Amino acid sequence: ITRRMNDRALTLTGATVKKHTLQPRIELDAVRLYSENTADAVALIDGRIIEWYVKKNSAVKKGAPLLRLENDQVLLQIRKASANVHRAEAALAQAKSDYHRQEMLLKLNATSAQKYDAAKAQYEAAQGTLTEAEAEREMYYVQERRQRVTSPVDGKVLLLYQREGAYV
């Protein structure tokens, strides 16, 4: 038993341990490291990420597309606004016809000045309605263009905060 116990022991040789204390060169309560050339690309419209055009650590140029969003409401709003434009165009054509008819009748003394003024006012109001409908449709076209998020600066893509399918 003694021999077996002696065979289990190993003799070790080595160096003595030295203890070193590490001290920071600068002591601050909080440290924020950032670059002046860092910028976040922000979506200006809500939507679901459909496709990324870049990968992490890829180089990008200012204005280059980064990702494409999809917002179902924008397409529906464009269709509704286009229908409103067509309706306003039809109303304008009718008002223009009525105005010109009243203008000719007034020259022939076959209508009153009051009917002529009403037709003229209706025509001008229809022009305003058409302009308003076109502006509304253009606003939705702007939202549609915002579904493509572009790079605000030249540089490298450091982080991709979201994945395809995420709602932002």
CSV table of C-alpha atoms in Angstrom, one decimal:
chain,number,residue,atom,x,y,z
A,1,ILE,CA,0.0,0.0,0.0
A,2,THR,CA,2.9,2.4,0.8
A,3,ARG,CA,4.5,1.8,-2.5
A,4,ARG,CA,1.2,2.4,-4.4
A,5,MET,CA,0.7,5.6,-2.5
A,6,ASN,CA,4.3,6.8,-3.3
A,7,ASP,CA,3.8,6.1,-7.0
A,8,ARG,CA,0.8,8.5,-7.0
A,9,ALA,CA,2.9,11.5,-6.0
A,10,LEU,CA,4.7,13.7,-8.5
A,11,THR,CA,7.6,16.0,-7.8
A,12,LEU,CA,7.0,19.5,-9.4
A,13,THR,CA,9.6,22.2,-10.1
A,14,GLY,CA,8.7,25.7,-11.3
A,15,ALA,CA,9.0,29.4,-10.9
A,16,THR,CA,7.6,31.5,-8.1
A,17,VAL,CA,4.4,33.4,-8.8
A,18,LYS,CA,4.6,37.2,-9.2
A,19,LYS,CA,1.6,39.4,-8.7
A,20,HIS,CA,1.1,42.5,-10.9
A,21,THR,CA,-1.5,45.1,-10.4
A,22,LEU,CA,-2.9,46.7,-13.6
A,23,GLN,CA,-3.9,50.4,-13.5
A,24,PRO,CA,-5.7,52.3,-16.3
A,25,ARG,CA,-3.9,55.3,-17.8
A,26,ILE,CA,-7.2,57.3,-17.8
A,27,GLU,CA,-9.8,57.1,-15.2
A,28,LEU,CA,-13.3,58.2,-16.3
A,29,ASP,CA,-16.8,57.5,-14.9
A,30,ALA,CA,-18.1,56.7,-18.4
A,31,VAL,CA,-16.4,56.4,-21.7
A,32,ARG,CA,-18.2,56.9,-25.1
A,33,LEU,CA,-16.2,56.0,-28.2
A,34,TYR,CA,-17.7,57.2,-31.5
A,35,SER,CA,-16.6,58.4,-34.9
A,36,GLU,CA,-17.6,61.7,-36.4
A,37,ASN,CA,-18.2,59.8,-39.7
A,38,THR,CA,-20.8,57.5,-38.4
A,39,ALA,CA,-24.4,57.9,-39.5
A,40,ASP,CA,-27.6,55.8,-39.1
A,41,ALA,CA,-29.8,55.1,-42.1
A,42,VAL,CA,-33.4,55.7,-41.0
A,43,ALA,CA,-36.6,54.7,-42.7
A,44,LEU,CA,-38.9,57.7,-43.2
A,45,ILE,CA,-42.0,55.5,-43.4
A,46,ASP,CA,-43.3,52.4,-41.6
A,47,GLY,CA,-43.2,49.1,-43.3
A,48,ARG,CA,-41.9,45.5,-43.3
A,49,ILE,CA,-38.3,45.0,-44.6
A,50,ILE,CA,-38.6,43.0,-47.8
A,51,GLU,CA,-35.0,43.0,-49.1
A,52,TRP,CA,-31.5,44.1,-48.0
A,53,TYR,CA,-29.3,45.3,-50.8
A,54,VAL,CA,-26.1,45.4,-48.6
A,55,LYS,CA,-24.3,43.1,-46.1
A,56,LYS,CA,-22.4,43.8,-43.0
A,57,ASN,CA,-18.9,45.4,-43.7
A,58,SER,CA,-19.9,46.2,-47.3
A,59,ALA,CA,-18.9,49.5,-48.8
A,60,VAL,CA,-21.7,52.0,-49.8
A,61,LYS,CA,-21.9,55.3,-51.5
A,62,LYS,CA,-24.1,58.2,-50.5
A,63,GLY,CA,-27.6,57.7,-52.0
A,64,ALA,CA,-27.1,54.0,-52.7
A,65,PRO,CA,-30.1,51.8,-51.8
A,66,LEU,CA,-29.7,49.9,-48.5
A,67,LEU,CA,-33.0,48.2,-48.2
A,68,ARG,CA,-36.6,48.0,-49.5
A,69,LEU,CA,-39.7,48.3,-47.3
A,70,GLU,CA,-43.2,47.4,-48.1
A,71,ASN,CA,-46.2,49.2,-46.7
A,72,ASP,CA,-49.5,47.8,-48.0
A,73,GLN,CA,-51.4,51.0,-47.1
A,74,VAL,CA,-49.3,53.2,-49.4
A,75,LEU,CA,-50.4,51.2,-52.5
A,76,LEU,CA,-54.0,51.4,-51.5
A,77,GLN,CA,-53.8,55.1,-50.8
A,78,ILE,CA,-52.2,55.7,-54.2
A,79,ARG,CA,-55.1,53.8,-55.9
A,80,LYS,CA,-57.7,55.8,-53.9
A,81,ALA,CA,-55.9,59.1,-54.6
A,82,SER,CA,-55.8,58.2,-58.4
A,83,ALA,CA,-59.5,57.5,-58.3
A,84,ASN,CA,-60.1,60.9,-56.7
A,85,VAL,CA,-58.0,62.6,-59.4
A,86,HIS,CA,-60.1,60.9,-62.1
A,87,ARG,CA,-63.3,62.0,-60.4
A,88,ALA,CA,-62.0,65.6,-60.1
A,89,GLU,CA,-61.0,65.6,-63.7
A,90,ALA,CA,-64.5,64.5,-64.7
A,91,ALA,CA,-66.0,67.2,-62.5
A,92,LEU,CA,-63.7,69.8,-64.0
A,93,ALA,CA,-64.6,68.8,-67.5
A,94,GLN,CA,-68.3,69.1,-66.7
A,95,ALA,CA,-67.8,72.4,-64.9
A,96,LYS,CA,-65.8,73.8,-67.8
A,97,SER,CA,-68.5,72.7,-70.3
A,98,ASP,CA,-71.2,74.4,-68.2
A,99,TYR,CA,-69.1,77.5,-67.8
A,100,HIS,CA,-68.4,77.9,-71.5
A,101,ARG,CA,-72.1,77.2,-72.3
A,102,GLN,CA,-73.2,79.9,-69.8
A,103,GLU,CA,-70.6,82.3,-71.3
A,104,MET,CA,-72.0,81.8,-74.9
A,105,LEU,CA,-75.6,82.2,-73.6
A,106,LEU,CA,-74.6,85.3,-71.7
A,107,LYS,CA,-73.2,86.8,-75.0
A,108,LEU,CA,-76.6,86.1,-76.6
A,109,ASN,CA,-78.5,87.5,-73.6
A,110,ALA,CA,-80.1,84.0,-73.2
A,111,THR,CA,-79.0,83.5,-69.5
A,112,SER,CA,-78.6,85.6,-66.4
A,113,ALA,CA,-75.4,87.0,-65.1
A,114,GLN,CA,-76.1,85.1,-61.9
A,115,LYS,CA,-76.1,81.7,-63.7
A,116,TYR,CA,-72.9,82.7,-65.5
A,117,ASP,CA,-71.2,83.7,-62.2
A,118,ALA,CA,-72.3,80.4,-60.6
A,119,ALA,CA,-71.0,78.4,-63.5
A,120,LYS,CA,-67.7,80.3,-63.4
A,121,ALA,CA,-67.4,79.7,-59.6
A,122,GLN,CA,-68.1,76.0,-60.1
A,123,TYR,CA,-65.4,75.8,-62.7
A,124,GLU,CA,-62.8,77.5,-60.5
A,125,ALA,CA,-63.8,75.3,-57.6
A,126,ALA,CA,-63.4,72.2,-59.8
A,127,GLN,CA,-59.9,73.4,-60.8
A,128,GLY,CA,-59.0,73.7,-57.1
A,129,THR,CA,-60.4,70.3,-56.3
A,130,LEU,CA,-58.3,68.7,-59.1
A,131,THR,CA,-55.2,70.4,-57.9
A,132,GLU,CA,-55.8,69.2,-54.3
A,133,ALA,CA,-56.4,65.6,-55.5
A,134,GLU,CA,-53.2,65.7,-57.6
A,135,ALA,CA,-51.2,67.0,-54.6
A,136,GLU,CA,-52.6,64.2,-52.4
A,137,ARG,CA,-51.7,61.6,-54.9
A,138,GLU,CA,-48.2,63.1,-55.2
A,139,MET,CA,-47.8,62.9,-51.4
A,140,TYR,CA,-48.5,59.1,-51.6
A,141,TYR,CA,-46.0,58.8,-54.4
A,142,VAL,CA,-43.4,60.4,-52.2
A,143,GLN,CA,-44.3,57.8,-49.5
A,144,GLU,CA,-43.9,55.1,-52.1
A,145,ARG,CA,-40.4,56.3,-53.0
A,146,ARG,CA,-39.5,56.4,-49.2
A,147,GLN,CA,-40.0,52.6,-49.1
A,148,ARG,CA,-36.4,52.4,-50.5
A,149,VAL,CA,-34.0,53.4,-47.8
A,150,THR,CA,-30.7,54.9,-49.0
A,151,SER,CA,-27.3,55.5,-47.5
A,152,PRO,CA,-26.9,59.0,-46.0
A,153,VAL,CA,-23.0,58.9,-46.4
A,154,ASP,CA,-20.2,57.2,-48.1
A,155,GLY,CA,-18.6,54.4,-46.0
A,156,LYS,CA,-19.0,50.9,-44.7
A,157,VAL,CA,-22.0,49.2,-43.2
A,158,LEU,CA,-21.1,48.3,-39.6
A,159,LEU,CA,-24.4,47.0,-38.2
A,160,LEU,CA,-27.7,45.8,-39.6
A,161,TYR,CA,-30.2,46.3,-36.7
A,162,GLN,CA,-33.0,44.4,-38.3
A,163,ARG,CA,-33.6,41.4,-40.6
A,164,GLU,CA,-35.8,40.8,-43.6
A,165,GLY,CA,-39.4,40.4,-42.4
A,166,ALA,CA,-39.0,42.8,-39.5
A,167,TYR,CA,-41.4,45.7,-39.2
A,168,VAL,CA,-39.8,49.1,-38.8
